[in-house]
Coordinates of N, CA and C and ligand atoms in Angstrom, one line a residue:
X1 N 20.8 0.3 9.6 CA 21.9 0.0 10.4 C 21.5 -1.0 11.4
X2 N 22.1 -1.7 12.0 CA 22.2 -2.9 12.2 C 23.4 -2.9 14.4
X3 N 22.0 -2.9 14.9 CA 22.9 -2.6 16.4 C 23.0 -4.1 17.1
X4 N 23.5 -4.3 18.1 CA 23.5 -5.5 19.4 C 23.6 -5.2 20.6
X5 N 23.1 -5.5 21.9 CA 23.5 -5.5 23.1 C 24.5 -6.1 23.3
X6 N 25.1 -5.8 24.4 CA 26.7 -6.3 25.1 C 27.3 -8.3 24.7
X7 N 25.9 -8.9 25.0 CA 26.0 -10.1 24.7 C 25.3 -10.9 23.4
X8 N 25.0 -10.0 22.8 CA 24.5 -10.0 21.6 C 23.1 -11.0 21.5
X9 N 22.5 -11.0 22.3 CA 21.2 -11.8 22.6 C 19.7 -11.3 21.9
X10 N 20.3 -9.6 21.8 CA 19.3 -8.9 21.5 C 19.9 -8.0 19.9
X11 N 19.1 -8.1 18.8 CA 19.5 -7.4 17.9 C 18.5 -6.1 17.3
X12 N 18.8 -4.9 16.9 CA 18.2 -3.4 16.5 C 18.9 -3.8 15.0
X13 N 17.4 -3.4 14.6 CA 17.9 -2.9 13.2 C 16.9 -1.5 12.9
X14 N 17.6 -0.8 12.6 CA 16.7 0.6 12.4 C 16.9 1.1 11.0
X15 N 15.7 1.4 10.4 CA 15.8 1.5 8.6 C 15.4 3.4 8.8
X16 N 15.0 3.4 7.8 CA 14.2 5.3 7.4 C 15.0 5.7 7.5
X17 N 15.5 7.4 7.6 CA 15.8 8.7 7.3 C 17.1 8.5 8.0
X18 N 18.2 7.9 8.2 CA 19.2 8.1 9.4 C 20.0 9.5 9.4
X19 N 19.9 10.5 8.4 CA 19.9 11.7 8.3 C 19.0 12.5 9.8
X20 N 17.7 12.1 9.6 CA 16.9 13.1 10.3 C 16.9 12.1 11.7
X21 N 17.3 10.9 11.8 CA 17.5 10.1 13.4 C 18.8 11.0 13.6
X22 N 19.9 11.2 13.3 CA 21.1 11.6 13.8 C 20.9 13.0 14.3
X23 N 20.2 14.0 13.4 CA 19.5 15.5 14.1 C 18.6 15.1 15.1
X24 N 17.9 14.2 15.6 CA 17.6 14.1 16.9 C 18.1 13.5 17.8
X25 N 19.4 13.2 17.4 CA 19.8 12.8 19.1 C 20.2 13.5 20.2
X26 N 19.4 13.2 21.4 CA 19.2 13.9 22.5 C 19.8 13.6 23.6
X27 N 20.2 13.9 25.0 CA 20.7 13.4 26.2 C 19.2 14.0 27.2
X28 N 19.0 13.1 28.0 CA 17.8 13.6 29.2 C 18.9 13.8 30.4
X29 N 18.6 14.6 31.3 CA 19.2 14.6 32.3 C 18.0 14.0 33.7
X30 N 16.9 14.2 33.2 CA 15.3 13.8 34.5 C 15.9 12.7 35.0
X31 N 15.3 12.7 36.6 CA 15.2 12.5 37.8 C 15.7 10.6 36.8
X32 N 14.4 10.4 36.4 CA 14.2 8.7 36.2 C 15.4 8.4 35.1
X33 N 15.9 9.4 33.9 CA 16.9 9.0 33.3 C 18.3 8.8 33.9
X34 N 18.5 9.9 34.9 CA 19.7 9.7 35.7 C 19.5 8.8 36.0
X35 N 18.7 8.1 37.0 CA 19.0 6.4 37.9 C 19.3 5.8 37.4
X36 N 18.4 5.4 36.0 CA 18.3 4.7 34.9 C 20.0 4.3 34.6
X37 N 20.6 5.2 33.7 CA 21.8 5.4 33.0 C 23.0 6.0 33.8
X38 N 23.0 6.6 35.1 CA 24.3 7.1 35.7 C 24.1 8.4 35.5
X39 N 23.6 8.7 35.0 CA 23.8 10.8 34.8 C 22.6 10.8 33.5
X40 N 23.3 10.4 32.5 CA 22.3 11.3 31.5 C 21.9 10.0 30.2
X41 N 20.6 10.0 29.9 CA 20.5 8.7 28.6 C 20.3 9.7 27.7
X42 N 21.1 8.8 26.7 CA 21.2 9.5 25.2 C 20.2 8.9 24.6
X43 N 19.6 9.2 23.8 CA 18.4 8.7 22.7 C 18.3 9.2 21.3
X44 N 18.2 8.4 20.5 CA 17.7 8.9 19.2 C 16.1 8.1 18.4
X45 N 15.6 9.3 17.7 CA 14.0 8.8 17.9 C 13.7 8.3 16.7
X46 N 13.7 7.0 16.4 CA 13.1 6.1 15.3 C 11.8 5.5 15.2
X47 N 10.7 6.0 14.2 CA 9.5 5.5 14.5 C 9.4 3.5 14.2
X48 N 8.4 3.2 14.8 CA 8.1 1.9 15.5 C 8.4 0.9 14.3
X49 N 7.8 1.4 12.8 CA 7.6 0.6 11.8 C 9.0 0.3 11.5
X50 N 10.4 1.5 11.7 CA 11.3 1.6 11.2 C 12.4 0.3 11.6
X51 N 11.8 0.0 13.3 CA 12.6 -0.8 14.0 C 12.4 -2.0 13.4
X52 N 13.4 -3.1 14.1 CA 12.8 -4.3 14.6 C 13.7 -5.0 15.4
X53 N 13.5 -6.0 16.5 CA 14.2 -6.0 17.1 C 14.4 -7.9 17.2
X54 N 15.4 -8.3 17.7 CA 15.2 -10.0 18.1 C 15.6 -10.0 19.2
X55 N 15.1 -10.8 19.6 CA 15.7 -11.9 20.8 C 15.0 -11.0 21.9
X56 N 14.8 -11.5 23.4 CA 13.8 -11.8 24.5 C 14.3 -10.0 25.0
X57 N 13.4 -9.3 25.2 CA 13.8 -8.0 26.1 C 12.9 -8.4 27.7
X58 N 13.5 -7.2 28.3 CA 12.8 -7.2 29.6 C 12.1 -5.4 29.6
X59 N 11.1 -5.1 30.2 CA 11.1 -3.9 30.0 C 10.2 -3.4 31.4
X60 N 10.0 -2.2 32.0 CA 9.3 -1.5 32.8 C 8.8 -0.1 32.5
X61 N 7.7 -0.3 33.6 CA 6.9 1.0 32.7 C 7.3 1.7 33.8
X62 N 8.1 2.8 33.4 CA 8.4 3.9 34.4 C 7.3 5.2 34.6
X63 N 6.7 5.4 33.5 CA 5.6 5.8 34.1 C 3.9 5.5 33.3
X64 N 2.8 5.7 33.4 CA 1.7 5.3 33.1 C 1.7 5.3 31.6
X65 N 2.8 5.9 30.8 CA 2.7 6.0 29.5 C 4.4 6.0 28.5
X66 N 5.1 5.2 29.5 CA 6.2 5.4 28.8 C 6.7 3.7 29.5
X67 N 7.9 3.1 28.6 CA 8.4 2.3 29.2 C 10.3 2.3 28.8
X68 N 11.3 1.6 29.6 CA 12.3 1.3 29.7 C 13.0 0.1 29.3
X69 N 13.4 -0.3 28.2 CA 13.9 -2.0 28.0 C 14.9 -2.2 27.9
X70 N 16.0 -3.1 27.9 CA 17.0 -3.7 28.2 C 16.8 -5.2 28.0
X71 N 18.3 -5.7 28.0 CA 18.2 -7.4 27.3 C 18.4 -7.7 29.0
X72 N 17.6 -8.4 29.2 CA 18.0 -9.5 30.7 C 19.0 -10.2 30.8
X73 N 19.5 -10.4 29.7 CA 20.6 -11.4 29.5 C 22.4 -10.6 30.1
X74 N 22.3 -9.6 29.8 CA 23.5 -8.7 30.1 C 23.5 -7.6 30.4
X75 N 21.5 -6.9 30.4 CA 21.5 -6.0 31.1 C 22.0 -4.3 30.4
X76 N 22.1 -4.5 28.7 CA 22.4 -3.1 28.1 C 21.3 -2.3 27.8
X77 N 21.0 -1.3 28.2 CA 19.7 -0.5 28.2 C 19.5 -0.3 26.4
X78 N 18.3 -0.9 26.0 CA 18.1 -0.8 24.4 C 17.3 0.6 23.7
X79 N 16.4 0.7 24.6 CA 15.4 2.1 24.3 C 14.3 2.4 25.4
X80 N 14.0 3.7 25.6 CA 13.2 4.5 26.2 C 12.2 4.7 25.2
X81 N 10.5 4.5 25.7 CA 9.1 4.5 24.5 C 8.2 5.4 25.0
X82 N 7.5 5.9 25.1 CA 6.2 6.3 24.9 C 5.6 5.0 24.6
X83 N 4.6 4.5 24.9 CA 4.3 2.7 24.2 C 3.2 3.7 23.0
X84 N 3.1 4.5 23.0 CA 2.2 4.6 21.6 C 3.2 5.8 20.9
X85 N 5.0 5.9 21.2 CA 5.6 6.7 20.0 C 6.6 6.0 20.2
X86 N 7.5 7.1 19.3 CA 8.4 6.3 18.2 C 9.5 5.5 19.2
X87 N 10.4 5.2 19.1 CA 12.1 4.3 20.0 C 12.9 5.8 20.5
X88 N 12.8 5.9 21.4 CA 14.2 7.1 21.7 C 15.2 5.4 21.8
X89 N 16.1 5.3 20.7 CA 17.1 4.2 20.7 C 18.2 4.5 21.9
X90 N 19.1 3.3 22.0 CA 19.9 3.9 23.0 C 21.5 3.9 21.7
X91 N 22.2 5.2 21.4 CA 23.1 5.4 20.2 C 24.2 4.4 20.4
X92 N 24.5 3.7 21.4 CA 25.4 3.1 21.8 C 25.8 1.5 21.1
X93 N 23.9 1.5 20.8 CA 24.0 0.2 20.2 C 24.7 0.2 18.5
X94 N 24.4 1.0 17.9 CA 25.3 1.1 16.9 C 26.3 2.3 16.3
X95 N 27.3 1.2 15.8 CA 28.6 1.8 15.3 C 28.7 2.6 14.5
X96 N 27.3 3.4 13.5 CA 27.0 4.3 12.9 C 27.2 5.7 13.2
X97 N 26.3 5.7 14.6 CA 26.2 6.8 15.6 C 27.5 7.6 16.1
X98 N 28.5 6.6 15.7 CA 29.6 7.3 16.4 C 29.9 9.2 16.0
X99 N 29.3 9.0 14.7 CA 29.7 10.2 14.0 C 28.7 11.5 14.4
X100 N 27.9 10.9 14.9 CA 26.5 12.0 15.1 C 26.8 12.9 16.4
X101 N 26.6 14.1 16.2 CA 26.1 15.0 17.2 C 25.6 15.5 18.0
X102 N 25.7 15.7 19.2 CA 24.3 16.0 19.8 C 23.4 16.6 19.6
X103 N 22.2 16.9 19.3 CA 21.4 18.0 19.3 C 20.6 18.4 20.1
X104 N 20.3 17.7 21.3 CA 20.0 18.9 22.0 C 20.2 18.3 23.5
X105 N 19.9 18.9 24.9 CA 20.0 18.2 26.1 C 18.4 18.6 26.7
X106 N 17.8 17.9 27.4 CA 16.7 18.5 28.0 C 16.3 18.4 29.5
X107 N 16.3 18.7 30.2 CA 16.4 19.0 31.7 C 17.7 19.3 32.0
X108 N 18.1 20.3 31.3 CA 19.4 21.0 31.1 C 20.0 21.4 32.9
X109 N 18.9 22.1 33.1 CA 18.8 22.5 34.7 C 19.3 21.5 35.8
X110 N 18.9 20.2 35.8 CA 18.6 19.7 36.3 C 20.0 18.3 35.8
X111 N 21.2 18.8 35.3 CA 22.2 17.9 34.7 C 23.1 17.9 36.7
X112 N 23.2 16.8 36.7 CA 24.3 16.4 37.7 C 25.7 17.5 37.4
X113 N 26.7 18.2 38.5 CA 27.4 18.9 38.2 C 28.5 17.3 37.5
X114 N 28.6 16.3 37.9 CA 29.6 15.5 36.5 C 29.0 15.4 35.1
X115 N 28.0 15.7 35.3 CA 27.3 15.2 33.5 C 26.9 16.7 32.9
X116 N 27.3 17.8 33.0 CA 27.4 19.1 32.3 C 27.9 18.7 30.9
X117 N 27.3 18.9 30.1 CA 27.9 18.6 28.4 C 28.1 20.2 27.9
X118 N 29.2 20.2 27.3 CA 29.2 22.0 27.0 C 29.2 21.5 25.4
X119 N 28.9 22.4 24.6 CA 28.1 22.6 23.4 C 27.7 23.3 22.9
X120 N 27.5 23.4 21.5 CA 26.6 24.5 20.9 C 25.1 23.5 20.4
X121 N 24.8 22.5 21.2 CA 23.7 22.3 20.9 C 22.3 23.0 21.9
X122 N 20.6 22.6 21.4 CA 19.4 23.3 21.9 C 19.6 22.5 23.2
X123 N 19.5 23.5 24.5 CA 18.9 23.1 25.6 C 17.9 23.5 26.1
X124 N 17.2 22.8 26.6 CA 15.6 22.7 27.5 C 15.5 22.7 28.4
X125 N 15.2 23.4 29.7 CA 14.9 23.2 30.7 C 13.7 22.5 31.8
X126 N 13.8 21.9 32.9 CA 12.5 21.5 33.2 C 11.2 21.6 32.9
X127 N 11.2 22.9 33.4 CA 10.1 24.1 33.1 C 9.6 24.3 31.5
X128 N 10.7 24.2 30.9 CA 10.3 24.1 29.3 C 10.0 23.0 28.8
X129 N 10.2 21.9 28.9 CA 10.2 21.2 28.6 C 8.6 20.6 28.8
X130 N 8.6 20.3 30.6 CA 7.0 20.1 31.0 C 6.2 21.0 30.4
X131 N 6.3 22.1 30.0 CA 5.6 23.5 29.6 C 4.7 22.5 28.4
X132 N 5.4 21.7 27.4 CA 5.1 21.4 26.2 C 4.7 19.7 25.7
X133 N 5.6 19.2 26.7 CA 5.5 17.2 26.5 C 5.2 16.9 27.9
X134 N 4.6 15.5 27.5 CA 3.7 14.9 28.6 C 5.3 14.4 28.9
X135 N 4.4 14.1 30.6 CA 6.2 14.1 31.3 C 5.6 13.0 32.6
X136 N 6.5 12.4 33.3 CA 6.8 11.7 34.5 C 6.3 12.5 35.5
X137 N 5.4 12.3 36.7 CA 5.1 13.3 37.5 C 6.0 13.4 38.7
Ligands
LIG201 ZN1 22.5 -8.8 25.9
LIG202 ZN1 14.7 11.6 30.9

């Protein structure tokens, strides 16, 4: 499938399993995703070989092992990295995603009282979460 940012400067194309991308898409509620996105970033996780991307991004390392990118040009948030794992993509960029589900929320605890998602999908809590994945300190 085949995504674009707002001004189309920047293009996603993401190949492999879109079955098993669509079971992982996630919403973060953490501290740096709220600022980031308004409340909560949605992500779905495509490994690196899967992607490819064109045209110029901007990106920041939000923490010693992860980074943030977006096109400069219009400013649409494209994906959240690990720089040594897969794309948490942002689902927005393609018209595919519309159909997918959530599957899970993670810093469930920690959701702004506007961005509460009610569901029957997995939630995680801070504590759970940190318990298991390297995290933002
Ligand atoms: Zn753009
Ligand atoms: Zn987050």
């Amino acid at each position: 499938m085949r995504g674009a940012c707002l001004c189309g400067a920047v293009t996603v194309e993401v190949r492999g399993d879109h079955a098993a991308q669509a079971a992982d898409l996630s919403a973060c509620h953490c501290d740096p995703c709220r600022r980031w996105a308004g409340a909560v970033l949605w992500g779905f996780e495509a490994a690196r070989g899967d992607v490819d991307v064109t045209g110029e991004v901007a990106s920041y390392a939000s923490s010693e092992f992860a980074e943030r990118v977006w096109c400069p040009a219009c400013g649409t948030q494209l994906w959240f990295a690990d720089l040594d794992g897969p794309y948490e993509l942002n689902p927005g960029l393609f018209e595919e995603t519309r159909d997918w589900p959530l599957a899970r929320v993670v810093y469930a605890d920690r959701a702004a009282a506007h961005a509460e998602i009610a569901g029957d999908h997995a939630r995680r809590t801070k504590a759970e979460y940190e318990a298991t994945e390297r995290h933002a300190p």
